[in-house]
PDB file of C-alpha atoms in Angstrom:
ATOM      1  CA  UNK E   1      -0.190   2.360  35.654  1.00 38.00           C
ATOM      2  CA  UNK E   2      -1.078   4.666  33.000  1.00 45.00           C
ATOM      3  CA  UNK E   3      -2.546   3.800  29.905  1.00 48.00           C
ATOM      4  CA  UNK E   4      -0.022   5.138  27.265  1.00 45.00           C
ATOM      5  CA  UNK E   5       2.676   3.325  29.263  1.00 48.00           C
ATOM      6  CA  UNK E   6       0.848  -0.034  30.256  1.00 59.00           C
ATOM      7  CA  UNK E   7       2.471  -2.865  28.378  1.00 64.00           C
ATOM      8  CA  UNK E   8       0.449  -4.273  25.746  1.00 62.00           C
ATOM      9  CA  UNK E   9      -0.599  -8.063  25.601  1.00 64.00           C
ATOM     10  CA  UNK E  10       1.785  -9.735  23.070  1.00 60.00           C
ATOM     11  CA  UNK E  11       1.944 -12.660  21.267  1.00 60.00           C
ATOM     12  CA  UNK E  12       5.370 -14.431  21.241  1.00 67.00           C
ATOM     13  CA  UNK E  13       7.079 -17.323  18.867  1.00 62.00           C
ATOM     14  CA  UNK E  14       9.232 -18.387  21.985  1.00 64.00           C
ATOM     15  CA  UNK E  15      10.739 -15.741  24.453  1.00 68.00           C
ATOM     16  CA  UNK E  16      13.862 -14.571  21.822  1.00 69.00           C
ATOM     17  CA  UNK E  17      11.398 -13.871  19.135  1.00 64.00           C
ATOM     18  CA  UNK E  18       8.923 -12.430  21.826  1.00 75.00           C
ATOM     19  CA  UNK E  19       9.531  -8.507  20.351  1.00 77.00           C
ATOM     20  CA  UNK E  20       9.570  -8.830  16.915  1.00 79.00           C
ATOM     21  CA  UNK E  21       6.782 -10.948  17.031  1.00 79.00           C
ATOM     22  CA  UNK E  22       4.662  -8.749  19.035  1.00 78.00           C
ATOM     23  CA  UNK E  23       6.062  -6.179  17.201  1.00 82.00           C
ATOM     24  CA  UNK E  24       4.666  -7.743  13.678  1.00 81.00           C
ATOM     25  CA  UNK E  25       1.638  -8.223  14.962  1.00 80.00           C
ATOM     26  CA  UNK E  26       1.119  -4.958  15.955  1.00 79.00           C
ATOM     27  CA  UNK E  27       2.168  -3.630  12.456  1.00 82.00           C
ATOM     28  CA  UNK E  28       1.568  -6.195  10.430  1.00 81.00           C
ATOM     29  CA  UNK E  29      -1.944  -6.048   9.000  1.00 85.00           C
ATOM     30  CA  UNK E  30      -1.859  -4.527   5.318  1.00 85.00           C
ATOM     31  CA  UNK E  31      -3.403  -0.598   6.520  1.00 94.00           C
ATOM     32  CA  UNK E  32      -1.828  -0.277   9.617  1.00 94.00           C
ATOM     33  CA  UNK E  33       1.448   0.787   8.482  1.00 94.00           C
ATOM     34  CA  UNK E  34       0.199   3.326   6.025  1.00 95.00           C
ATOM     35  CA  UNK E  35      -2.215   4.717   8.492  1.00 97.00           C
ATOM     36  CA  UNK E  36       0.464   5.289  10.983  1.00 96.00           C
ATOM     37  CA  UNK E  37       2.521   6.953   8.494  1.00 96.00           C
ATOM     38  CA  UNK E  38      -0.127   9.179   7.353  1.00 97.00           C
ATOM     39  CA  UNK E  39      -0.326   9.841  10.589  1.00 98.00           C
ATOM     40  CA  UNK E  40       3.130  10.844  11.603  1.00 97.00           C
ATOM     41  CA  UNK E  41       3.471  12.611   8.240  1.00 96.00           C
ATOM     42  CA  UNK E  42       0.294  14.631   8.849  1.00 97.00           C
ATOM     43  CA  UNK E  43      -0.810  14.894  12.295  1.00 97.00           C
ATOM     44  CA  UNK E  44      -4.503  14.300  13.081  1.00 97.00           C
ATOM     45  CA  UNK E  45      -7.109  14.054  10.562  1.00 97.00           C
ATOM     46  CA  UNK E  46     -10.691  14.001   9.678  1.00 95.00           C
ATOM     47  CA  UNK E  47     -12.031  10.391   8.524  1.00 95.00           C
ATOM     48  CA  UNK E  48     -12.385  11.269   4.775  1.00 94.00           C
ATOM     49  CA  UNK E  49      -8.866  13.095   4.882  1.00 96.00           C
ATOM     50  CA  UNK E  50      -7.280  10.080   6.212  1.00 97.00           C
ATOM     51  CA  UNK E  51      -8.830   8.093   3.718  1.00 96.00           C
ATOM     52  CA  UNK E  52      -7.764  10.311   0.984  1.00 96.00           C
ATOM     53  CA  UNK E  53      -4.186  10.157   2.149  1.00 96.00           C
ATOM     54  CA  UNK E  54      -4.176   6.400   2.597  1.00 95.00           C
ATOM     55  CA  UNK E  55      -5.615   6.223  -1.009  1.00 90.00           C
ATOM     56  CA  UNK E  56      -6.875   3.010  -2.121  1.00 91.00           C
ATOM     57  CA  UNK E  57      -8.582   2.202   0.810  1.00 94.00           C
ATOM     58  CA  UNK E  58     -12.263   1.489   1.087  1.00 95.00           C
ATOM     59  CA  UNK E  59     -14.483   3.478   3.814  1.00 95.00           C
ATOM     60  CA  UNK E  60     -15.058  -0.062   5.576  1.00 97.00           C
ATOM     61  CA  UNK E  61     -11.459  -1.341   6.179  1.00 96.00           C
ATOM     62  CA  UNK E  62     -10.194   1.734   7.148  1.00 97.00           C
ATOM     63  CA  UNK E  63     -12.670   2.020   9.765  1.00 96.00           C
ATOM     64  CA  UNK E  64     -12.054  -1.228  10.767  1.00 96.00           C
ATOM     65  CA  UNK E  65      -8.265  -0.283  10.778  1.00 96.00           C
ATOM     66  CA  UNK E  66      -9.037   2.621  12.428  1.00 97.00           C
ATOM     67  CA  UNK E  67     -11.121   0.451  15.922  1.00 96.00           C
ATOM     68  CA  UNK E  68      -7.636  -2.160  15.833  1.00 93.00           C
ATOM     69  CA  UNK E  69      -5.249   0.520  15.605  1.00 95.00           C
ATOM     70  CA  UNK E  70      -7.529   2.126  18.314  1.00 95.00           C
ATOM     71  CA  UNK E  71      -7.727  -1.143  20.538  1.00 92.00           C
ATOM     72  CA  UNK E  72      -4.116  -1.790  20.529  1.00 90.00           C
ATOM     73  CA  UNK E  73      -3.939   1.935  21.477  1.00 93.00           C
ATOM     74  CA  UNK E  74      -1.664   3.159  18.997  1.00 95.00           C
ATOM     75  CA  UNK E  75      -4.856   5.719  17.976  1.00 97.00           C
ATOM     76  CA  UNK E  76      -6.853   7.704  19.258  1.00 97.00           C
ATOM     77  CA  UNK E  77     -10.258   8.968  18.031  1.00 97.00           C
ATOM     78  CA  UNK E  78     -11.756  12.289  19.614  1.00 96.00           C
ATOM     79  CA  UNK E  79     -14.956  13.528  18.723  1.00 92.00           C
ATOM     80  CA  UNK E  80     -14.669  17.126  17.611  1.00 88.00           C
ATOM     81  CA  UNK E  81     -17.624  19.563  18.948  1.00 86.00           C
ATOM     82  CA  UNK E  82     -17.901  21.425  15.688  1.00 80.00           C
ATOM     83  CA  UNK E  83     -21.165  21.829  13.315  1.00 84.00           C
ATOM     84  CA  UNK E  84     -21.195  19.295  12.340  1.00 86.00           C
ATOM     85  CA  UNK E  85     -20.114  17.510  14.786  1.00 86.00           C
ATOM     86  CA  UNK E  86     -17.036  15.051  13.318  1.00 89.00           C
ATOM     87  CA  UNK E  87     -14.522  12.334  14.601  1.00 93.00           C
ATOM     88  CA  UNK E  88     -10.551  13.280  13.994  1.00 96.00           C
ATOM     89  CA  UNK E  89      -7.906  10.564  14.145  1.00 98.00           C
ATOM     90  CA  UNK E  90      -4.201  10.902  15.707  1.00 98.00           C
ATOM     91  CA  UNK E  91      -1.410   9.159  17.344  1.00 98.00           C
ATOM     92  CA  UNK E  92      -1.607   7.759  20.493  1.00 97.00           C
ATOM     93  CA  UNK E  93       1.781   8.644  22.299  1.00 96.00           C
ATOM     94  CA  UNK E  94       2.057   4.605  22.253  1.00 94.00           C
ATOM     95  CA  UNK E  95       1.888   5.206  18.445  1.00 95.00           C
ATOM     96  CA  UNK E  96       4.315   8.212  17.958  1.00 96.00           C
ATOM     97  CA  UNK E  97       6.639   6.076  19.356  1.00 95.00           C
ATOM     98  CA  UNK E  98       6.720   3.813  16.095  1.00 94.00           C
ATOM     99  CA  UNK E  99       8.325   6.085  14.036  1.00 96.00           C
ATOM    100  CA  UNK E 100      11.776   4.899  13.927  1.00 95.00           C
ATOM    101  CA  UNK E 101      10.226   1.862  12.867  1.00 93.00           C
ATOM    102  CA  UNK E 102       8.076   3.443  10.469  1.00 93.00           C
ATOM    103  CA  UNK E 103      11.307   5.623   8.865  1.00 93.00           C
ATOM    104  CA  UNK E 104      13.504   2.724   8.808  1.00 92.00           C
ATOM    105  CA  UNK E 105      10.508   0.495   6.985  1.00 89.00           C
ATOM    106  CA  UNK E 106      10.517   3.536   4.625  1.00 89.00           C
ATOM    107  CA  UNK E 107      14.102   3.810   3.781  1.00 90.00           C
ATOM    108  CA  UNK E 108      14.961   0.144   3.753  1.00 88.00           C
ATOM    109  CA  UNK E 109      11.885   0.023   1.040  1.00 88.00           C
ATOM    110  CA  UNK E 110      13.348   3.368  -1.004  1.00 87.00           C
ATOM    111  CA  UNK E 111      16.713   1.392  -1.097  1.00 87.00           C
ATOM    112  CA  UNK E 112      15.977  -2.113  -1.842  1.00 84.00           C
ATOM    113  CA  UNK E 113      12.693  -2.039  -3.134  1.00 84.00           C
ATOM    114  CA  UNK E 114      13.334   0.013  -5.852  1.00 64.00           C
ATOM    115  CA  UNK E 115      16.407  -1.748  -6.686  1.00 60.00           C
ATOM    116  CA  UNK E 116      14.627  -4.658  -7.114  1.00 53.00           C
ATOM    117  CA  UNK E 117      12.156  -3.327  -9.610  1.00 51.00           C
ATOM    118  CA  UNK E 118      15.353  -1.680 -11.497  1.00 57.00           C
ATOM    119  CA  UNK E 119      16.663  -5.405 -11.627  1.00 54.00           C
ATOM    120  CA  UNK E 120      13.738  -6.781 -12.684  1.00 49.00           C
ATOM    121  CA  UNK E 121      13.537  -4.273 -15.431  1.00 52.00           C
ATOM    122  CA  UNK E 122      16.923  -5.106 -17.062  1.00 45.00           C
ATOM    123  CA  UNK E 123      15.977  -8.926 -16.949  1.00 42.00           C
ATOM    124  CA  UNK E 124      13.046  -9.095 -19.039  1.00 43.00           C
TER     125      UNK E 124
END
C-alpha cells in the first residue's frame, strides 16, 4: 500500500469514539493546528517563514512540531538544493486532506468564539 494512503495507527476510546479520537490526537497538540493552517493558507515554507507565520512559537517546539506532524505524515520536509542549502515544509497529501476540518475549526471559532468574548464584555 502506498504511504499517503496507508491507514495510520490510532488510538481509540471504544470503537464509536474510535475517529474522533484518533482524529484529536492527531490534531490535538497546541501547534499542530496552526501549523497545518499556515500551511494550507500558504503552501510550503522555509523554517523561519513558518515560524514567522505561526507567531509566538519558539524555534524548539516548532521543530519538534514540525518531526510529529512529520511522523504522523501529515508533513513533509524536503531539503532544497539551493546555496545555501535549506529545508522547506508542506502538506503531506494525508495533510491536505484536513482542511475541511481545519475551515470548519475556523468558522465554528469566528462564530462562537467571538461571541463569547462579546458576552463576556457586557458582563463585567
Amino acid at each position: 500500500m502506498e504511504e499517503s494512503t496507508r491507514e495510520l495507527e490510532v488510538w481509540c476510546a471504544g470503537e464509536e469514539w474510535c475517529p474522533i479520537t484518533s482524529t484529536a490526537t492527531l490534531l490535538g497538540k497546541k501547534w499542530h493546528t496552526v501549523i497545518v493552517h499556515r500551511l494550507l493558507e500558504n503552501g510550503p515554507l522555509g523554517f523561519n517563514a513558518l515560524e514567522e507565520e505561526v507567531g509566538g512559537i519558539s524555534s524548539k517546539v516548532l521543530s519538534d512540531a514540525l518531526e510529529d506532524l512529520e511522523e504522523k505524515r501529515l508533513v513533509n520536509r524536503e531539503i532544497v538544493n539551493e546555496k545555501p542549502v535549506r529545508v522547506e515544509y508542506s502538506l503531506t497529501e494525508l495533510g491536505e486532506s484536513l482542511e475541511p476540518v481545519i475551515v470548519e475549526m475556523r468558522d465554528w471559532g469566528r462564530e462562537h468564539l467571538a461571541a463569547a468574548s462579546d458576552e463576556s464584555d457586557s458582563i463585567a
